PDB file of N, CA and C in Angstrom:
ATOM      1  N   UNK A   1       4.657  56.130  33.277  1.00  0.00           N
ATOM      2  CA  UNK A   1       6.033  55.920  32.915  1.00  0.00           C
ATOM      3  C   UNK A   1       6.375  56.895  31.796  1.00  0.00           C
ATOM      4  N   UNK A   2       7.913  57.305  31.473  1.00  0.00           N
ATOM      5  CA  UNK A   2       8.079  58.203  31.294  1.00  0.00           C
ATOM      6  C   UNK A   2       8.461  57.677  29.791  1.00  0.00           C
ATOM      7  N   UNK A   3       8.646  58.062  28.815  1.00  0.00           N
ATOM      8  CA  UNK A   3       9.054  57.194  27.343  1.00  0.00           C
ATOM      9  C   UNK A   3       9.585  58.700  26.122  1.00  0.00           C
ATOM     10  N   UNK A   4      11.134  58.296  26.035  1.00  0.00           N
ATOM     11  CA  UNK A   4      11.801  59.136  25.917  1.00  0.00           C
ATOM     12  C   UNK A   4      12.175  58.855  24.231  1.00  0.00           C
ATOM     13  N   UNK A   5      11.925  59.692  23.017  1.00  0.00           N
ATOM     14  CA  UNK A   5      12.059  59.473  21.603  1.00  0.00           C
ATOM     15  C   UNK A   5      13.090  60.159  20.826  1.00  0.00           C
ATOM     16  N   UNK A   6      14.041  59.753  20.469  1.00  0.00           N
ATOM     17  CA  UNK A   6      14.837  60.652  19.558  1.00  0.00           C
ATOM     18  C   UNK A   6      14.330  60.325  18.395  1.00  0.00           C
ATOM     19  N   UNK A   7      13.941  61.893  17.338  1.00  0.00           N
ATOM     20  CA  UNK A   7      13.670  61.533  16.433  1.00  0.00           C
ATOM     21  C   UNK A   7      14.757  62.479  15.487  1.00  0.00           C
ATOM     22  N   UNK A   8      15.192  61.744  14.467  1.00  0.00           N
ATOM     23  CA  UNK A   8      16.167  62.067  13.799  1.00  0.00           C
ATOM     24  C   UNK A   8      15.756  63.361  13.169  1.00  0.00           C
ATOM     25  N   UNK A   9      16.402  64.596  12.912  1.00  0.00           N
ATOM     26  CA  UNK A   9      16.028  65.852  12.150  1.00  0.00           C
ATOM     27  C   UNK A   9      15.272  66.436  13.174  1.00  0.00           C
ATOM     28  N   UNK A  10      15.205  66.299  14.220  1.00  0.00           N
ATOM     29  CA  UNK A  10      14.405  67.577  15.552  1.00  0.00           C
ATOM     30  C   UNK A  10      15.060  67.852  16.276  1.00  0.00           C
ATOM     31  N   UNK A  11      15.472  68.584  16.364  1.00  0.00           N
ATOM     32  CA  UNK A  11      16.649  69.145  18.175  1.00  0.00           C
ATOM     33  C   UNK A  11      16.041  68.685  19.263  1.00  0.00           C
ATOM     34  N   UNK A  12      14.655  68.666  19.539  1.00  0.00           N
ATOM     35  CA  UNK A  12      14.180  68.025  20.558  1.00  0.00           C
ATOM     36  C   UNK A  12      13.896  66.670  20.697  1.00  0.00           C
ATOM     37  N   UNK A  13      13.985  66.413  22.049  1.00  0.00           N
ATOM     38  CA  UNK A  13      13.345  64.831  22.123  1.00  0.00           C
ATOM     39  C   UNK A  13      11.526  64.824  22.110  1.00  0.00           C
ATOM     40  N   UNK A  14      11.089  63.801  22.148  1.00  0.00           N
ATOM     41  CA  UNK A  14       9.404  63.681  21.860  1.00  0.00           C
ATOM     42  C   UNK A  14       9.584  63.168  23.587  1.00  0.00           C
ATOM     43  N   UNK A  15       8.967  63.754  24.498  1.00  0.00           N
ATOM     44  CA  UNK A  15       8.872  62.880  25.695  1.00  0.00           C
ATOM     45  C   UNK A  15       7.183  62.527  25.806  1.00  0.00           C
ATOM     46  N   UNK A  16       6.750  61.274  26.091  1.00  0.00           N
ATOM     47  CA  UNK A  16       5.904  60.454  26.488  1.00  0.00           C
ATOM     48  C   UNK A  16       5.022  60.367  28.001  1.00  0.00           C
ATOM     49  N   UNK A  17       4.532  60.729  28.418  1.00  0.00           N
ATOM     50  CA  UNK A  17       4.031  60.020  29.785  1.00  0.00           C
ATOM     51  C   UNK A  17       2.618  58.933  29.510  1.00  0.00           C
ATOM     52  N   UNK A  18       2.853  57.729  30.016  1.00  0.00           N
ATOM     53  CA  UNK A  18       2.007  56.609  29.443  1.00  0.00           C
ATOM     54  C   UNK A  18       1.722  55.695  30.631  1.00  0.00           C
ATOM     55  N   UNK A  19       0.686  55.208  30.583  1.00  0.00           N
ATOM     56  CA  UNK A  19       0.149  54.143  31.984  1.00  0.00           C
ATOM     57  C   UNK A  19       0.590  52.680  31.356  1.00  0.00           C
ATOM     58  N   UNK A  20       0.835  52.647  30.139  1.00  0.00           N
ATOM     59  CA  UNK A  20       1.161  50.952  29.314  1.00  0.00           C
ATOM     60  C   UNK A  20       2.666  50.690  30.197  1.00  0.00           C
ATOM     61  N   UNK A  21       2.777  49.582  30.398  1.00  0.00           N
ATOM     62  CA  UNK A  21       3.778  48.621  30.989  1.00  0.00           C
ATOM     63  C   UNK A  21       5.160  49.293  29.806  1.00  0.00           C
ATOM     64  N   UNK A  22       6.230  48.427  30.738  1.00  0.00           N
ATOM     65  CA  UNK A  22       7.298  49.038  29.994  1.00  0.00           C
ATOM     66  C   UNK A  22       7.844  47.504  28.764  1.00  0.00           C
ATOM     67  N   UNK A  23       6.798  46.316  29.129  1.00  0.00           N
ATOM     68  CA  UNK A  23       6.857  45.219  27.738  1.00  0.00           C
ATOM     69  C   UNK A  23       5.983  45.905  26.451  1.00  0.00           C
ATOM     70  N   UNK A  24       5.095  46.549  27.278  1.00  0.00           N
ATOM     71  CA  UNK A  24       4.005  47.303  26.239  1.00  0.00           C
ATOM     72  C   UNK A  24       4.663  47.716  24.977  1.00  0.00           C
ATOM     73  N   UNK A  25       5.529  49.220  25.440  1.00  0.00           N
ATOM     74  CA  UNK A  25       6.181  49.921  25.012  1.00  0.00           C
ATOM     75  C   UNK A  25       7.128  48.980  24.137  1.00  0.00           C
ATOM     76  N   UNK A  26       7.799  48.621  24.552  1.00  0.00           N
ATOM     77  CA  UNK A  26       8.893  47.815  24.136  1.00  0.00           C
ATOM     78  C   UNK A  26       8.183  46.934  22.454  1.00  0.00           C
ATOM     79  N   UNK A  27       7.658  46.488  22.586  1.00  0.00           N
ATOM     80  CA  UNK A  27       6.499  45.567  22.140  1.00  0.00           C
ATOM     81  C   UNK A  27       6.242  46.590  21.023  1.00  0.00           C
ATOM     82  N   UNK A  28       5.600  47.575  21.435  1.00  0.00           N
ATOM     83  CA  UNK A  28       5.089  48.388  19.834  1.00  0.00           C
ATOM     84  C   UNK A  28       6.241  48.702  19.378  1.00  0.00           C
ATOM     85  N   UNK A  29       7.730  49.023  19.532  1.00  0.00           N
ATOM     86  CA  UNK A  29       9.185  49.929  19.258  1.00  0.00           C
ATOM     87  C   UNK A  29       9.341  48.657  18.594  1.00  0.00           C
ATOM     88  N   UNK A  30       9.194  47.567  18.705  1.00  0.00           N
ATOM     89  CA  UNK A  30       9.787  46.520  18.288  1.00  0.00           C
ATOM     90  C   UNK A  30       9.028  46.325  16.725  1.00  0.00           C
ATOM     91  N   UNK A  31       7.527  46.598  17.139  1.00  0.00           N
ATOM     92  CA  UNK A  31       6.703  45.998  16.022  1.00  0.00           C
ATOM     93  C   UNK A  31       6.623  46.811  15.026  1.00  0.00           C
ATOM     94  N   UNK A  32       6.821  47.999  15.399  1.00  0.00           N
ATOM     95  CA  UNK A  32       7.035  49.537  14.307  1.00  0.00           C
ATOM     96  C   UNK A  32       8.291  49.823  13.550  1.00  0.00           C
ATOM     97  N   UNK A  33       9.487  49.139  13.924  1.00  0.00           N
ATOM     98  CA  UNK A  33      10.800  49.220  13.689  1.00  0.00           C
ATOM     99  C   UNK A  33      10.885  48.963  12.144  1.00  0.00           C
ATOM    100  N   UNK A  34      10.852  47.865  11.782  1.00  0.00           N
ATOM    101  CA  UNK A  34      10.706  47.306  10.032  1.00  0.00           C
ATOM    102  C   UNK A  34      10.301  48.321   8.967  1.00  0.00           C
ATOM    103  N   UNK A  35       9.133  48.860   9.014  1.00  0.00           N
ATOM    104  CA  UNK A  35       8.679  49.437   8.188  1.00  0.00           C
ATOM    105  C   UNK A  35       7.322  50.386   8.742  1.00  0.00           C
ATOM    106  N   UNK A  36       7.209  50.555   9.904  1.00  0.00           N
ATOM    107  CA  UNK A  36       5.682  50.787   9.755  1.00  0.00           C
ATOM    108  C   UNK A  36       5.813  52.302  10.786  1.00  0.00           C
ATOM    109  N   UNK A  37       4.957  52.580  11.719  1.00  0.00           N
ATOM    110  CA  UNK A  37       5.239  53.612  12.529  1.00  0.00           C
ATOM    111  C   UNK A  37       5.111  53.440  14.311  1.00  0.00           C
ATOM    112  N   UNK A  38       5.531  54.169  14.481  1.00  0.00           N
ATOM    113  CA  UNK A  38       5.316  53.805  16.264  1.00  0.00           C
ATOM    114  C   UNK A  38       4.569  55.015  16.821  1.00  0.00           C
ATOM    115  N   UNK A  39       3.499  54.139  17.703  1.00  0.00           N
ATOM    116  CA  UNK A  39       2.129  55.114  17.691  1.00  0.00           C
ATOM    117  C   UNK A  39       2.034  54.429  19.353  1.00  0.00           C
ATOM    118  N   UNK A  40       1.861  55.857  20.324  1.00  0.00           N
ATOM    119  CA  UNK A  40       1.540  55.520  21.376  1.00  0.00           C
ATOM    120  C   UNK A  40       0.478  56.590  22.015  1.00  0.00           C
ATOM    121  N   UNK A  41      -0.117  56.266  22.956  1.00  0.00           N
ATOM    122  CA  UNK A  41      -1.266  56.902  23.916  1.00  0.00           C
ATOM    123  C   UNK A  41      -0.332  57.368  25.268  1.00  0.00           C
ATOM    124  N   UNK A  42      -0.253  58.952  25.540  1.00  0.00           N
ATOM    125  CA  UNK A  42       0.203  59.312  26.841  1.00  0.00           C
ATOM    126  C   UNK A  42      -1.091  59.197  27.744  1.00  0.00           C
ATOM    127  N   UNK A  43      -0.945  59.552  28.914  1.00  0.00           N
ATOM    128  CA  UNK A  43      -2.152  59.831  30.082  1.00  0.00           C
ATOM    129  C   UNK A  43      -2.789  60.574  30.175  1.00  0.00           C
ATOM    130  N   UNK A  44      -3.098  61.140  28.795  1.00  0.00           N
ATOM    131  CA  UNK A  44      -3.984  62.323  28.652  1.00  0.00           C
ATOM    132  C   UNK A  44      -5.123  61.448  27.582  1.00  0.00           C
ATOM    133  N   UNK A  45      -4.868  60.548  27.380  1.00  0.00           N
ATOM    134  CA  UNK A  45      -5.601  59.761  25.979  1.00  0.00           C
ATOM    135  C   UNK A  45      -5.023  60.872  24.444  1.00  0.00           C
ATOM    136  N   UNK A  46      -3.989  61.617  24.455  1.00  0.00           N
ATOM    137  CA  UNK A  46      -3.240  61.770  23.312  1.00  0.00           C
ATOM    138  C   UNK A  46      -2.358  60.768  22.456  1.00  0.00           C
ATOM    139  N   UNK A  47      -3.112  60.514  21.329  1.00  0.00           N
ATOM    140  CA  UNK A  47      -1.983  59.417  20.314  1.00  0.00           C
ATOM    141  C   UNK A  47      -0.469  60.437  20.048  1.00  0.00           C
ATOM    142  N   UNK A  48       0.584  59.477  20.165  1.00  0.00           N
ATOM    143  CA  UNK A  48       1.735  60.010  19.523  1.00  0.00           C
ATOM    144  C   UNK A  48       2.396  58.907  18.176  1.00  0.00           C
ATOM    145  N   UNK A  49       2.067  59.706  17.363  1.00  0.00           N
ATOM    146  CA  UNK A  49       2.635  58.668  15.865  1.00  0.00           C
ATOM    147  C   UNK A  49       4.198  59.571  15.327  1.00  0.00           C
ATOM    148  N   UNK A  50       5.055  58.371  15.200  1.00  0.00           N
ATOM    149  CA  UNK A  50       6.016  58.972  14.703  1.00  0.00           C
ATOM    150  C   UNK A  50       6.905  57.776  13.806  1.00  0.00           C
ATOM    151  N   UNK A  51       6.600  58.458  12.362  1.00  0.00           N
ATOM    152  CA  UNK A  51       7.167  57.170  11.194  1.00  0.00           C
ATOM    153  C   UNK A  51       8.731  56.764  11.336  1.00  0.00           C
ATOM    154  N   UNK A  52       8.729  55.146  12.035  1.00  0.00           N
ATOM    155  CA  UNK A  52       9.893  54.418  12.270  1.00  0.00           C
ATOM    156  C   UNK A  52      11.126  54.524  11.203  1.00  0.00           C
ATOM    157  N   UNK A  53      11.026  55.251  10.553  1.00  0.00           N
ATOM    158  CA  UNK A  53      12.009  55.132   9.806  1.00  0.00           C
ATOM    159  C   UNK A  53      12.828  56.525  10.219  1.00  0.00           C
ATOM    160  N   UNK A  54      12.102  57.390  11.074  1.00  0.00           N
ATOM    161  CA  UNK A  54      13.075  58.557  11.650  1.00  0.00           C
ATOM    162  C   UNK A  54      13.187  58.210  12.797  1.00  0.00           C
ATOM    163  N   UNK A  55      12.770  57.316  14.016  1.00  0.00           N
ATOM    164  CA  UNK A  55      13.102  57.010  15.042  1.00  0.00           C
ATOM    165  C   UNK A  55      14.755  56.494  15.021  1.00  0.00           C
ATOM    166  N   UNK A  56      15.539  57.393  16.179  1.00  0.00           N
ATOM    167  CA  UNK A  56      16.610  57.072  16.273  1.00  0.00           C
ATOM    168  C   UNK A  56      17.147  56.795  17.651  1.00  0.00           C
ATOM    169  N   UNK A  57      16.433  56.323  18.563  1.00  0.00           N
ATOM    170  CA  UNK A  57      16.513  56.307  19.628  1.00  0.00           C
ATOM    171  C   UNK A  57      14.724  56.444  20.814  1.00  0.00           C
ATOM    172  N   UNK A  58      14.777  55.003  21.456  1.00  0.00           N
ATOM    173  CA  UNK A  58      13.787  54.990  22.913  1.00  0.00           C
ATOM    174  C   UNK A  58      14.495  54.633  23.773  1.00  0.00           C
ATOM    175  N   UNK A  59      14.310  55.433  24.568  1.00  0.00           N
ATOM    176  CA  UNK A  59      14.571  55.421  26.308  1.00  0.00           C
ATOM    177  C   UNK A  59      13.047  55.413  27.424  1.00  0.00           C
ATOM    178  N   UNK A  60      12.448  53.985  27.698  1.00  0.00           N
ATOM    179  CA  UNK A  60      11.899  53.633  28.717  1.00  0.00           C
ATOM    180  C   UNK A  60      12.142  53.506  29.933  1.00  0.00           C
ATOM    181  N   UNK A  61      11.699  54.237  30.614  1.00  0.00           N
ATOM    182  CA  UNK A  61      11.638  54.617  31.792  1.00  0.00           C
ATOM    183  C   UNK A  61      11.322  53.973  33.168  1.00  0.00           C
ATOM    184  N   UNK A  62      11.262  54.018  34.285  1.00  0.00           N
ATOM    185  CA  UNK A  62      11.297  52.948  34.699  1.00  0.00           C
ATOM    186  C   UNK A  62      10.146  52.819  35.721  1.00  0.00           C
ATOM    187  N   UNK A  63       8.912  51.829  35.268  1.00  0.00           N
ATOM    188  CA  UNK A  63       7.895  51.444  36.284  1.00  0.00           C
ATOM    189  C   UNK A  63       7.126  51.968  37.498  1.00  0.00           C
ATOM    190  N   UNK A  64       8.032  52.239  38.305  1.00  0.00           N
ATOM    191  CA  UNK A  64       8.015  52.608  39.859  1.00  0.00           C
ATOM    192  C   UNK A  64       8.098  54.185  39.883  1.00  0.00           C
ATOM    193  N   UNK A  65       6.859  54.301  40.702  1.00  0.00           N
ATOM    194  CA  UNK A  65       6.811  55.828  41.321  1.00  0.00           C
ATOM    195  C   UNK A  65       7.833  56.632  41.631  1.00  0.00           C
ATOM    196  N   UNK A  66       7.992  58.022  41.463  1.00  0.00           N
ATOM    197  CA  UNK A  66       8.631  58.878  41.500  1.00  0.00           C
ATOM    198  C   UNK A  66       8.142  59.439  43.135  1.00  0.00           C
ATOM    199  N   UNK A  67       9.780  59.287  43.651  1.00  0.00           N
ATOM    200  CA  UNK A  67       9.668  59.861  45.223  1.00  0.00           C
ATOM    201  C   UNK A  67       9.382  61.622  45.443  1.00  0.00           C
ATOM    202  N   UNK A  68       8.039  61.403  46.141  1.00  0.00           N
ATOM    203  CA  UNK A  68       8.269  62.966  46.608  1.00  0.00           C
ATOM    204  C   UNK A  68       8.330  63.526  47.996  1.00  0.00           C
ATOM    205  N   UNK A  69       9.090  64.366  48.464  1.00  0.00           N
ATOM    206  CA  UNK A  69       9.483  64.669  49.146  1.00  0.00           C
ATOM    207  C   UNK A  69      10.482  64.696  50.133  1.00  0.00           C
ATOM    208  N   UNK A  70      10.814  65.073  51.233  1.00  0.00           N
ATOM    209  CA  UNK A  70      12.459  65.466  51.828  1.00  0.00           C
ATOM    210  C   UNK A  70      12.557  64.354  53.042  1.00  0.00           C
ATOM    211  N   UNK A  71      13.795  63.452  53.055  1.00  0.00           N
ATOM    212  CA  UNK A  71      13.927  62.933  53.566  1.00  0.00           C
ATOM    213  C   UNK A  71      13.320  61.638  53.351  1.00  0.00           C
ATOM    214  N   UNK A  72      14.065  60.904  54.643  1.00  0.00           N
ATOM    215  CA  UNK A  72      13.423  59.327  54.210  1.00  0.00           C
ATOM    216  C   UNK A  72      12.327  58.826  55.305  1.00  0.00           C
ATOM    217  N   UNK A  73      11.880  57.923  55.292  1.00  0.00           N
ATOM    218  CA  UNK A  73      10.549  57.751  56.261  1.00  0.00           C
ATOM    219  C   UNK A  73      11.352  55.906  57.009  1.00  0.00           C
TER     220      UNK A  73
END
């Protein structure tokens, strides 16, 4: 799943790819929000830490496989 970060003061977004559920996610954004930082693992086993107090925006992505190819079956 795809997990999308605005962090305040970067022109870019931080994009994520992660095997954790999308309560997972949700769950640490929630628990990092107050005071602390939000720290996640993509599918590479790379940590991403980024101190909640510049997070300005997550966009979780959604569960289900990405279609490939032409046409429908």
């Amino acid at each position: 799943m795809e997990v999308t970060i605005g962090v305040q003061h970067l022109p870019r977004e931080v994009v994520v790819e992660t095997e954790e559920a999308a309560e997972a996610v949700a769950a640490a954004v929630k628990k990092a929000l107050p005071d602390g930082v939000l720290e996640l693992t993509d599918t590479r086993g790379r940590r991403v830490v980024i101190p909640a107090q510049h997070v300005g925006y997550v966009e979780i992505g959604t569960e289900e496989p990405r279609k490939v190819g032409f046409g429908s079956l």
